[in-house]
Coordinates of C-alpha atoms in Angstrom, one line a residue:
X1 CA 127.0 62.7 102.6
X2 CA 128.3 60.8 105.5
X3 CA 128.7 62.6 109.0
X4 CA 131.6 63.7 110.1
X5 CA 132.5 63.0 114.0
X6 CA 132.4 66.9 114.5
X7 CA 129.0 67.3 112.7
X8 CA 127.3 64.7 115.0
X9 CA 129.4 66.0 118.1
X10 CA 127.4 69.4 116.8
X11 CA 124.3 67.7 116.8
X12 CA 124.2 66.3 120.3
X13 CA 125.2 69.6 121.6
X14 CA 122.6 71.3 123.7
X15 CA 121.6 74.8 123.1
X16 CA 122.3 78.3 125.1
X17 CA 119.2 79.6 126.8
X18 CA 116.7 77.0 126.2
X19 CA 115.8 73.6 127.6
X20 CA 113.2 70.7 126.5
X21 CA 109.4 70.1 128.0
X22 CA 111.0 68.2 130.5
X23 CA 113.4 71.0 131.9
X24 CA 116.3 69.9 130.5
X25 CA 118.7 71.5 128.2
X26 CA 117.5 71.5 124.8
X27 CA 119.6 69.0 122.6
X28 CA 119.9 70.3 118.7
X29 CA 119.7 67.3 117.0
X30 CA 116.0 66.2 119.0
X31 CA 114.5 69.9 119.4
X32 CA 113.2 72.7 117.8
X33 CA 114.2 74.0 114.3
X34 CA 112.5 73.5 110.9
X35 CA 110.7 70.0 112.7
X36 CA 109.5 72.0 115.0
X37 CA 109.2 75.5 113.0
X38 CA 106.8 73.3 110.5
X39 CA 104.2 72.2 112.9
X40 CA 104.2 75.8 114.3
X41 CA 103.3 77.0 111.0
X42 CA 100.7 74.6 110.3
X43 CA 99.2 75.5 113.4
X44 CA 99.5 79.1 112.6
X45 CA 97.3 78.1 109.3
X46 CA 94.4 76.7 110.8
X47 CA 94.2 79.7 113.7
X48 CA 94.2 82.3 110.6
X49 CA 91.4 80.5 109.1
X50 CA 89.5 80.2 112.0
X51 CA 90.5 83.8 112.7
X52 CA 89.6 85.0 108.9
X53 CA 86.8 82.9 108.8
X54 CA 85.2 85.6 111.4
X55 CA 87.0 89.0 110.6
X56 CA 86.9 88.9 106.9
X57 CA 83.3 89.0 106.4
X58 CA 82.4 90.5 109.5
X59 CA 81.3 93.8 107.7
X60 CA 79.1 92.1 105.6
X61 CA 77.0 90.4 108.9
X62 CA 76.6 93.5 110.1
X63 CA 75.4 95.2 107.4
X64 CA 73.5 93.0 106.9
X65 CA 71.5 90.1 109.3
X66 CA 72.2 93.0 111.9
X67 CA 71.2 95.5 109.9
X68 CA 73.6 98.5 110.4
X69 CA 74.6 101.2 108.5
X70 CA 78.0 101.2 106.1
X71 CA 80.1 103.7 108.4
X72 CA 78.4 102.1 111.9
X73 CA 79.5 99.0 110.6
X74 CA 83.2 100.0 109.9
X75 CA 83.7 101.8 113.2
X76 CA 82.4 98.4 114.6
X77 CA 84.8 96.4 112.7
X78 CA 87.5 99.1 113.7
X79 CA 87.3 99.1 117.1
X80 CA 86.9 95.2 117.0
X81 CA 90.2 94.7 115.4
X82 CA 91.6 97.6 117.2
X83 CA 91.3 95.5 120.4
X84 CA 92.0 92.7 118.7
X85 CA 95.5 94.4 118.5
X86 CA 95.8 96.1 121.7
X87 CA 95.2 93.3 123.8
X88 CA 98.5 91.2 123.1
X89 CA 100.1 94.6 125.7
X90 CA 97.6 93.4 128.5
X91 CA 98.5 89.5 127.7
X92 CA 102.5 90.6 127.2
X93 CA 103.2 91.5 130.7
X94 CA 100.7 88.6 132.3
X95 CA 102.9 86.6 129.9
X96 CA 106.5 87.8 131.3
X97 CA 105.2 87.9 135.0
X98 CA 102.7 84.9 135.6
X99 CA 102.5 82.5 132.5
X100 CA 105.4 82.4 129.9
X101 CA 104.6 81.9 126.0
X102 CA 103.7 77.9 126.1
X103 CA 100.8 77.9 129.0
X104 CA 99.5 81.4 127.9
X105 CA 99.0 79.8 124.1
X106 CA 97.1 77.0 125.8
X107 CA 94.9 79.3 128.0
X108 CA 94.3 82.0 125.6
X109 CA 93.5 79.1 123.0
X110 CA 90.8 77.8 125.2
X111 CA 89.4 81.2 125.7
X112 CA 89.2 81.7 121.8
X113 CA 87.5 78.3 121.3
X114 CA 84.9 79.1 123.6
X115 CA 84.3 82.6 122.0
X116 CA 84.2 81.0 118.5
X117 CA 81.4 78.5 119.7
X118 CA 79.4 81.5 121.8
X119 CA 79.6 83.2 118.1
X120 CA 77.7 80.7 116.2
X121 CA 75.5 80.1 118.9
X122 CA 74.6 84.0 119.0
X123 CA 73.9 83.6 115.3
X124 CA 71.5 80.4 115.4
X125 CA 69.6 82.2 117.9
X126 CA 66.6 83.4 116.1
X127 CA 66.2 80.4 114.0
X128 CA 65.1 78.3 117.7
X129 CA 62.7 81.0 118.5
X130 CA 59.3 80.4 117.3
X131 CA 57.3 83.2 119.7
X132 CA 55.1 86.5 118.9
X133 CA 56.6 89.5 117.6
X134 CA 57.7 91.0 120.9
X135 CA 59.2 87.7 122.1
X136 CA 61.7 87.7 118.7
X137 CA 62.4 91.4 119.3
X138 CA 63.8 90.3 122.7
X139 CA 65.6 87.0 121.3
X140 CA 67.1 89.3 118.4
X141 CA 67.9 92.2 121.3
X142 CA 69.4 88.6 122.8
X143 CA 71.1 87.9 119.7
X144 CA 72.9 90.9 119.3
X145 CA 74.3 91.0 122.8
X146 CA 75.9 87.5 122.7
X147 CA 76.9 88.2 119.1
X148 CA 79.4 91.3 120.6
X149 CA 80.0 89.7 123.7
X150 CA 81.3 86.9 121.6
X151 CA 83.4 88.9 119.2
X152 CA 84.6 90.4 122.6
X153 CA 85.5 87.0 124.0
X154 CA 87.5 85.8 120.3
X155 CA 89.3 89.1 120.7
X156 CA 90.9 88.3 124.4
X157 CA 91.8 84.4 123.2
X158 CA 93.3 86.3 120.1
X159 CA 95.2 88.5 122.0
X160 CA 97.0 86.0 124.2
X161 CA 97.7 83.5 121.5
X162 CA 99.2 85.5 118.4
X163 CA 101.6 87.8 119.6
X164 CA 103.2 83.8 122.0
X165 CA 103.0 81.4 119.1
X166 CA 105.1 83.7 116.5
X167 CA 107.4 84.5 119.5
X168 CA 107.4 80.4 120.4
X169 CA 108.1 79.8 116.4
X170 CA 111.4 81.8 116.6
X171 CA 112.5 80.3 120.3
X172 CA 112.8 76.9 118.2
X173 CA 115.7 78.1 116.5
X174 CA 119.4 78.7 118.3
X175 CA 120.2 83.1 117.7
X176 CA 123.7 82.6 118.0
X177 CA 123.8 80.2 115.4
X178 CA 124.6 81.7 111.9
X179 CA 122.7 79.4 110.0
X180 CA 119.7 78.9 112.3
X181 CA 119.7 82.3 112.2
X182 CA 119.3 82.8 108.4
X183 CA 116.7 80.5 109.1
X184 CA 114.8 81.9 111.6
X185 CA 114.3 84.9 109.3
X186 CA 112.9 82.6 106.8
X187 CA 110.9 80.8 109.4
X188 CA 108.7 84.5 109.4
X189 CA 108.3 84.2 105.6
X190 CA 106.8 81.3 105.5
X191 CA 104.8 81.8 108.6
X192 CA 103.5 85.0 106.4
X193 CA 103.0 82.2 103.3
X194 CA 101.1 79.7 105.7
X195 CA 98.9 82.5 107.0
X196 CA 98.2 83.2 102.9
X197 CA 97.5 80.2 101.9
X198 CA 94.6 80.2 105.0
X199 CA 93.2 82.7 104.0
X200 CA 92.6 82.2 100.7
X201 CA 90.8 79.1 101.4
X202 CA 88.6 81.2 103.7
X203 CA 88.0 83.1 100.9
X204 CA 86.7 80.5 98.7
X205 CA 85.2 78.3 101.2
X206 CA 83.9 79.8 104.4
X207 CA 82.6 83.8 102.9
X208 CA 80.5 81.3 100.3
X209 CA 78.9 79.6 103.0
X210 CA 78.3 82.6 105.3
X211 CA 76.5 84.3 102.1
X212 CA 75.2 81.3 100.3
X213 CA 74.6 78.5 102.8
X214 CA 74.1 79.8 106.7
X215 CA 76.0 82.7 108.7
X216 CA 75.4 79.8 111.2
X217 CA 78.0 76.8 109.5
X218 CA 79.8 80.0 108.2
X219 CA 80.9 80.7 111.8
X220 CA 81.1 77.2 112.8
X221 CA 83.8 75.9 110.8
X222 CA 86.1 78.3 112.6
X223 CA 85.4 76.6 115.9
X224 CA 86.2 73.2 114.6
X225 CA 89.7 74.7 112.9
X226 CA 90.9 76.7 116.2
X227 CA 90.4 73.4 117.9
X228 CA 92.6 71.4 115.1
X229 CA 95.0 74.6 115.8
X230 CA 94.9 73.6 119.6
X231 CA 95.5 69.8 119.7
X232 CA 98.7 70.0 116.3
X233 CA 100.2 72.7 118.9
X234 CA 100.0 69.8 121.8
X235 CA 101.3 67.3 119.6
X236 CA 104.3 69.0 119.6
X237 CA 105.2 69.5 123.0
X238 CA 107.9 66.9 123.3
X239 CA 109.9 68.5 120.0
X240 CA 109.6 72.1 121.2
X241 CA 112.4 74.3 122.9
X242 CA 111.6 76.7 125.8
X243 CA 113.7 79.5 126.2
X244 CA 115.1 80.3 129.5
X245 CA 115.4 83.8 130.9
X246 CA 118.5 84.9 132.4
X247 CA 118.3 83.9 136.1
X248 CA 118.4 87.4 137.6
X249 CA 116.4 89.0 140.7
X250 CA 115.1 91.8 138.2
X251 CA 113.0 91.2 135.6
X252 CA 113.4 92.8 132.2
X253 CA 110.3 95.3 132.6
X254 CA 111.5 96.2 135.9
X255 CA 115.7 96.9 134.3
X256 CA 114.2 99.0 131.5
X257 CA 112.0 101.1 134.0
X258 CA 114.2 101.8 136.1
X259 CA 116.7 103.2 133.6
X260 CA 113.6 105.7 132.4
X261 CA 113.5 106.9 135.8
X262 CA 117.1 106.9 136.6
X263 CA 117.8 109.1 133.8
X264 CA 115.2 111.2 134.8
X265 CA 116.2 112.2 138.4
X266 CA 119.7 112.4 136.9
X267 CA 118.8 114.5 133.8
X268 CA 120.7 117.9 135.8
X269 CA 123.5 115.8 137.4
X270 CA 127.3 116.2 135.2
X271 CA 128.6 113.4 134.6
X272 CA 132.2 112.2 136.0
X273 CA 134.7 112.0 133.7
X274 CA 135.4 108.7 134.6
X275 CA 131.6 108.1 133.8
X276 CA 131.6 109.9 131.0
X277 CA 134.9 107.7 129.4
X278 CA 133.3 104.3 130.6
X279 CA 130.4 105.0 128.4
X280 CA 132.1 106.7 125.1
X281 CA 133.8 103.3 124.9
X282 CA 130.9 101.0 125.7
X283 CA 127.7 102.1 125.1
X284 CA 125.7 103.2 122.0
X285 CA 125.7 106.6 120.5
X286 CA 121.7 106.7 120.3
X287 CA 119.7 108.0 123.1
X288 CA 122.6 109.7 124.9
X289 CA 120.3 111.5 127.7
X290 CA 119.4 107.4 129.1
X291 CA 123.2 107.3 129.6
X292 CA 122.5 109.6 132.8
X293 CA 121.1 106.7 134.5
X294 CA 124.8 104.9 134.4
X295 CA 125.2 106.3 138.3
X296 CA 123.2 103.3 139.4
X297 CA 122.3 101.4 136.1
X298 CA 125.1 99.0 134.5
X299 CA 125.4 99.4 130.6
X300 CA 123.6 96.6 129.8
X301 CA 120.6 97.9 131.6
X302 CA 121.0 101.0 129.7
X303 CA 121.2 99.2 126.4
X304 CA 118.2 97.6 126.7
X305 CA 116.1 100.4 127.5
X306 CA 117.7 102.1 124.5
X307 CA 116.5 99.1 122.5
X308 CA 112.8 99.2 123.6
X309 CA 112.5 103.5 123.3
X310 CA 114.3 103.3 120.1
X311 CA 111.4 101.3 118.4
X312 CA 109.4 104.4 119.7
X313 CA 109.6 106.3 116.1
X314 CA 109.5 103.4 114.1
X315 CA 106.1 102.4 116.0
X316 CA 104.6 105.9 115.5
X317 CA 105.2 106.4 111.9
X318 CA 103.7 103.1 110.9
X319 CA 100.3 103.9 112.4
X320 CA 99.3 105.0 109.2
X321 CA 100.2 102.1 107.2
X322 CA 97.8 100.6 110.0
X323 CA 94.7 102.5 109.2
X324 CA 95.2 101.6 105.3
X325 CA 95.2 97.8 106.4
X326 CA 91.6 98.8 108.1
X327 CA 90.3 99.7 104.9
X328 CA 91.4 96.1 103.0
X329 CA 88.1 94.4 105.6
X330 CA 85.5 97.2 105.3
X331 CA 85.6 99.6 102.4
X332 CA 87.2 97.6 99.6
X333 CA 84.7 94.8 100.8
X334 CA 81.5 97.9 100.4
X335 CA 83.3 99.2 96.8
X336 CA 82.6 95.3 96.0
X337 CA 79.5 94.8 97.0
X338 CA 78.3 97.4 94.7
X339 CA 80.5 96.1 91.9
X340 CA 78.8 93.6 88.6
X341 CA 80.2 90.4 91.1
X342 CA 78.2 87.8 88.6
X343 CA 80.3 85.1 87.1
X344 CA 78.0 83.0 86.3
X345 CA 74.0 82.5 85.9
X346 CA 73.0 82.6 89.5
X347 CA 76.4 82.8 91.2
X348 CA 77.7 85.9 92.9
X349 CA 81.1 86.2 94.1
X350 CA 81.0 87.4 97.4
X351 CA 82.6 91.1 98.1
X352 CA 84.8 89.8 101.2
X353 CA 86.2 86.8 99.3
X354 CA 88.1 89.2 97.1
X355 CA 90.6 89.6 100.0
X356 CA 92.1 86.1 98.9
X357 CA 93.8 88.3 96.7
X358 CA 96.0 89.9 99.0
X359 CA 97.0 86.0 100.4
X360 CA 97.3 85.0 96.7
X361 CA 99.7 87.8 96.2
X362 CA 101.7 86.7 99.1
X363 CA 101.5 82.6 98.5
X364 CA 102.9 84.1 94.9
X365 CA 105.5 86.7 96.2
X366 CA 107.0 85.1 99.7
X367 CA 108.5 82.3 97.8
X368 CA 110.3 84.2 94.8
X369 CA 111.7 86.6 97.7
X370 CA 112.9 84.1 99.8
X371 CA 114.1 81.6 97.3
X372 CA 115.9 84.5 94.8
X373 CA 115.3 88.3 96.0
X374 CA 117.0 87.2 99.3
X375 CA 120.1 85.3 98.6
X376 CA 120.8 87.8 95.8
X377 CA 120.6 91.0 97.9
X378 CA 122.5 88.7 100.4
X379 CA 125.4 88.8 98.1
X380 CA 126.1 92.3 97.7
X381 CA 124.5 93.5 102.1
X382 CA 126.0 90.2 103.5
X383 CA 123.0 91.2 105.2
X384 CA 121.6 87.2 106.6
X385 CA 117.5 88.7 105.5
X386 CA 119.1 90.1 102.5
X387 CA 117.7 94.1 103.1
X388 CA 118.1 95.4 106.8
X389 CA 114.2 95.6 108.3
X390 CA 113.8 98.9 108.6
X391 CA 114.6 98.9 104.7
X392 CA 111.5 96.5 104.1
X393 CA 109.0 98.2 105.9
X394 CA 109.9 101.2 104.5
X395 CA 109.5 99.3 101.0
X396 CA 106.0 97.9 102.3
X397 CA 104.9 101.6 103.2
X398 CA 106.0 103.1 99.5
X399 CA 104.1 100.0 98.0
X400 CA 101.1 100.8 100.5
X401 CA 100.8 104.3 98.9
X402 CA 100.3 102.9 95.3
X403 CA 98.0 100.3 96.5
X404 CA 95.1 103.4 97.8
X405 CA 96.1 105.3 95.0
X406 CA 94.6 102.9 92.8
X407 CA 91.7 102.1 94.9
X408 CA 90.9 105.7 95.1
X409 CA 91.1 106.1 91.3
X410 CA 89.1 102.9 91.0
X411 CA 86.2 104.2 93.1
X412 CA 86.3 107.2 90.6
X413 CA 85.9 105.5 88.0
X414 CA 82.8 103.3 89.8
X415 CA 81.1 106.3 90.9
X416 CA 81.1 107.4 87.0
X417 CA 79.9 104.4 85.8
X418 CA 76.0 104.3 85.0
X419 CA 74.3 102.5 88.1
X420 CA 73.0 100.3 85.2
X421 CA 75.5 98.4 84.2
X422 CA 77.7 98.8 86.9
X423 CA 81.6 98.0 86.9
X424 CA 83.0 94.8 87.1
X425 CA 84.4 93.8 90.7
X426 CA 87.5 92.5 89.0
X427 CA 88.3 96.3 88.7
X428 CA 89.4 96.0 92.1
X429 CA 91.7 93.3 92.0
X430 CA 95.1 95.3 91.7
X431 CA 94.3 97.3 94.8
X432 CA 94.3 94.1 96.6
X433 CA 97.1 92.3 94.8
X434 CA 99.2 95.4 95.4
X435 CA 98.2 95.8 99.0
X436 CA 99.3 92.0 99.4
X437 CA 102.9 92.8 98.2
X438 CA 103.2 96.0 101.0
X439 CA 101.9 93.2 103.3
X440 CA 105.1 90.9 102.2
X441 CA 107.4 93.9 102.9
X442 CA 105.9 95.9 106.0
X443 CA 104.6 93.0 108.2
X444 CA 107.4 90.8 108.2
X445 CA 110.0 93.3 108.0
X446 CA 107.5 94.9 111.6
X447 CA 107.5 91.1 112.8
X448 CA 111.2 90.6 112.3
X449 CA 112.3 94.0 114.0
X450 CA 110.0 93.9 117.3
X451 CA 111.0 90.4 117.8
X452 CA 114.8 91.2 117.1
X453 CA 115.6 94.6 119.0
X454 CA 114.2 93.9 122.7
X455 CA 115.9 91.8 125.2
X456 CA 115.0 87.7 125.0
X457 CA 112.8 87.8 128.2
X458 CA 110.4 90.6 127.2
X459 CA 110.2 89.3 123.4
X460 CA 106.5 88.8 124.3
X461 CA 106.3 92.4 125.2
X462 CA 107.9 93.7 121.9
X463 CA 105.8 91.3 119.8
X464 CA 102.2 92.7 121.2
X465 CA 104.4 96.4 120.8
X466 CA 104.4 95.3 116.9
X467 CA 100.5 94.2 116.9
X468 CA 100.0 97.1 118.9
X469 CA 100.3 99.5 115.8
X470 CA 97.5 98.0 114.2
X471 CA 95.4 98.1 117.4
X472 CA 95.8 101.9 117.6
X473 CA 96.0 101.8 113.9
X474 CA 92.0 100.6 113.7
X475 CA 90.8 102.9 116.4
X476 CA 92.2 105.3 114.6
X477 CA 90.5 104.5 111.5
X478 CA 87.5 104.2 113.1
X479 CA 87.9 107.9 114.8
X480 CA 88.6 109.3 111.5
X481 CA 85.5 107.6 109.8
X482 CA 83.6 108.7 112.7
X483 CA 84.6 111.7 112.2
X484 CA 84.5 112.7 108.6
X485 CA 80.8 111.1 108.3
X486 CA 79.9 113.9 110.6
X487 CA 81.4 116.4 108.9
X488 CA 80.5 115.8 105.4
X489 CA 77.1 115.0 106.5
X490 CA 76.2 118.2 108.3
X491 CA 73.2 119.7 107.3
X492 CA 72.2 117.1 105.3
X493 CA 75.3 117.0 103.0
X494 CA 76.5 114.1 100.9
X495 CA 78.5 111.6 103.6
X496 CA 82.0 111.0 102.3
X497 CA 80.4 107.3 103.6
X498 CA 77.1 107.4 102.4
X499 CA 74.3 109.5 101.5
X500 CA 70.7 107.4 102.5
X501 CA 72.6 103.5 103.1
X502 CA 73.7 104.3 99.8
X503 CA 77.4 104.2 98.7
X504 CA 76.9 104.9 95.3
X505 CA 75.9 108.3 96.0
X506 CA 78.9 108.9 98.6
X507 CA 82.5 109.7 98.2
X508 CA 84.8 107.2 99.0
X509 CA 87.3 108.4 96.8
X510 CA 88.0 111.2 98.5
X511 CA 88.4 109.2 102.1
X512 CA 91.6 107.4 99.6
X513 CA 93.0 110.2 98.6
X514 CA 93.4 111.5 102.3
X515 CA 94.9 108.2 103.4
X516 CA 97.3 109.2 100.0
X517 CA 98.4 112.1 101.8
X518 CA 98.3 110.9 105.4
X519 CA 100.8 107.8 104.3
X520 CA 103.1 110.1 101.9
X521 CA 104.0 112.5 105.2
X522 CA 104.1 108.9 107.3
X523 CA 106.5 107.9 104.8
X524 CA 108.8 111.0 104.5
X525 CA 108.6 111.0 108.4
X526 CA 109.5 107.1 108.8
X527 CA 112.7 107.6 106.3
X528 CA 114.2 110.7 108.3
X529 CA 113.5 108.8 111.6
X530 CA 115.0 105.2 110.3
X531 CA 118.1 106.8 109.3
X532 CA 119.1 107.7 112.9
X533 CA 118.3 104.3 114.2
X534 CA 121.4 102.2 115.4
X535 CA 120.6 98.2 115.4
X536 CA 120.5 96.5 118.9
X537 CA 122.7 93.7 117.3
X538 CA 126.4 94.2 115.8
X539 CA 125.4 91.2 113.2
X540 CA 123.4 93.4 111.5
X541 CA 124.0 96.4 109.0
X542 CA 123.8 99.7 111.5
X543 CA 122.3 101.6 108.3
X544 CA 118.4 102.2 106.6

């Protein structure tokens, strides 16, 4: 197909907002898009195996080379990921006022490299220390220190890096652009289908090592892939596009703030009339009481700060589809490793590398939704994502519901079983194939929305918003283990958990069934909220 003088005209036309690593404007036809988009996403890859070569079987070291207890160790995981989560907010604002996305990827990936090496040091620590008792006490008191400190240290490089680089993926392509649009939204599928495919080779390759070879290699080969994830992301420099925030003496954090407090020393002020017509006509009908703050705030100002409080209920209702994610690392990984995991003579599957399903499911499902679910629902929504994003997560929380259904009726079933021939570990493969399609739905459609609805220069902030619900998500899961171990354990009662380090003689089930509940009101709550939301974009549909 031969190109037309206006096609190449559009080519060499630079884009709005952004520039090139040289700080000039950013040309189309030599920056960003799918060449750029591509290597993002294969850097994404090796960064979620490095990451998933820690986190997935994390319960497992703990439980046991450090020897905890099943509920310790999930409140350990939990609060581990939790920060894992929560950190992107501290990295968000250092990030909009110090750094921007492209140095603070660099930084924090340095940072996570370092904690990935301190890891697998921490772990060959015992094996160089050929002492007396009391000396191997101290190196494995040693040991355990570094080991958390460590964790600690992967955590802070994790929190800079993820919420940038998917941020820095979308920058490449042009948002008032139709068709780079359309592909911008497919540029998070596929990020979601790269992350898959990572993980499932952790699953096969890195949890068989860490069980069957040495925790030490186990932990290793993460290092060596965050580095690979480092130098692919400096290869690219020279093909990337930078965005450009709008040259004004405020920054974003400081426009939306002051709205909050505008409208609140205004909230017993009238307004004009004159004020009062100036805003029918221009400004949106959500969040009226922020329009107070139009004495001194332009509309603009006031539509952002609608923008970022009106993710407020969305955020809050999907908390519990957060603490059912906890469980997918730490109590499906426990119902496994009490589960017949034999598939051979003398070959056990480990527990954790069942969670390849849930990236199976999604290497599977991502493309058939993008290559067919997608353009058909296009055609009847005219909708460029084919369903609105508050329609998909609400999708991924419905599915999330089944998913614990199952794996509480699936634990029922286990605990029924004689201990002597116990049930087969593929018994819990539809809870995690399941769980995988929710995952398709909820995070993307979570990824899509808090990157969409806030203003371009505190995307960043919005981004580590969306991460943030798992953060709080986890603590809460841990709280709630926390606290339901102490309850059904007083006075020497059966543990919910587990009754003497043993979960066959615990309840599990019944910790499912809650999380039925909790996600069914979530739900209901999410669906009533939704509806009143109005989109912070007139391209797209202003309905749930």
């Amino acid at each position: 197909m031969a190109i037309t003088e206006t096609n190449a005209d559009e080519l060499r036309s630079t884009i709005e907002g952004s520039m090139d690593y040289r700080g000039n404007p950013s040309v189309r036809l030599s920056s960003g898009g799918w060449k750029s988009a591509r290597l993002i996403i294969c850097v994404e890859m090796a960064e979620s195996f490095a990451f998933f070569g820690i986190s997935s079987n994390l319960i497992t070291y703990l439980t046991g080379p450090l020897g905890q207890s099943t509920a310790v160790a999930a409140a350990n995981v939990n609060a581990w990921t939790g920060t894992v989560s929560l950190l992107p907010l501290f990295w968000a604002f250092v990030v909009v006022a110090l750094l921007g996305r492209f140095r603070t990827i660099i930084i924090s990936s340095s940072l996570y490299i370092l904690g990935l090496g301190l890891l697998s040091l921490s772990v060959m620590i015992p094996s160089l220390c050929e002492a007396p008792n009391q000396l191997a006490s101290c190196a494995s008191q040693l040991q355990v220190t570094l080991f958390f400190c460590a964790l600690y240290l992967v955590a802070l490089g994790h929190g800079g890096y993820k919420p940038c680089i998917n941020i820095f993926g979308g920058d490449q392509f042009d948002e008032n652009d139709t068709e780079e649009e359309k592909a911008r939204s497919s540029f998070f599928n596929w990020l979601m289908f790269g992350n898959s495919v990572s993980v499932v080779m952790t699953g096969l390759v890195s949890n068989y090592i860490q069980e069957n070879v040495s925790w030490s290699l186990g932990f290793g080969i993460p290092s060596v892939f965050m580095l690979l994830a480092l130098f692919l992301f400096l290869l690219g420099t020279s093909s990337y596009r930078f965005s450009i925030q709008r040259e004004q003496k405020k920054t974003a954090i400081a426009r939306v703030s002051r709205v909050f407090l505008e409208a609140i020393k205004n909230r017993k002020n009238n307004d004009s009339d004159e004020t009062r017509v100036l805003l029918d006509h221009q400004s949106s009908k959500q969040l009226k009481f922020l329009d107070r703050a139009a004495i001194s705030c332009d509309i603009v100002e006031i539509e952002e700060a609608k923008a970022v409080l009106g993710l407020v209920p969305i955020w809050m209702t999907s908390l519990v589809y957060a603490i059912v994610s906890a469980q997918s690392t730490t109590f499906f990984t426990k119902q496994g490793d009490k589960m017949d995991r034999l598939i051979s003579p003398g070959l056990l599957v480990p527990a954790a590398s069942l969670q390849i399903f849930i990236s199976l499911t999604k290497v599977v499902f991502i493309p058939i939704y993008d290559g067919l679910v997608v353009p058909i629902a296009r055609s009847f929504t005219q909708c460029p994502s084919g369903i609105t994003m508050l329609q998909r997560i609400g999708t991924g929380i419905s599915i999330s519901i089944l998913a614990m259904v199952v794996a509480a009726l699936v634990e029922t079933k286990r605990l029924q079983t004689d201990l002597t021939t116990p049930l087969s570990v593929w018994w819990l493969v539809p809870q995690y194939v399941i769980y995988g399609v929710a995952d398709v739905f909820t995070l993307v459609g979570l990824q899509e929305l808090f990157y969409d609805q806030v203003p371009n220069e505190i995307r960043s902030i919005g981004m580590a918003l969306k991460l943030s619900i798992f953060g709080v998500g986890y603590f809460l899961s841990s709280f709630m283990i926390w606290v339901i171990d102490k309850l059904t354990s007083y006075s020497g009662q059966t543990s919910w958990f587990e009754f003497d380090n043993d979960l066959n003689r615990a309840h599990l089930d019944y910790f499912y069934w809650l999380l039925v509940c909790l996600s069914s009101i979530a739900l209901a709550s999410y669906l009533w909220l939704a509806k009143s939301y109005v989109y912070n974009n007139q391209n797209t549909r202003e309905d749930l």
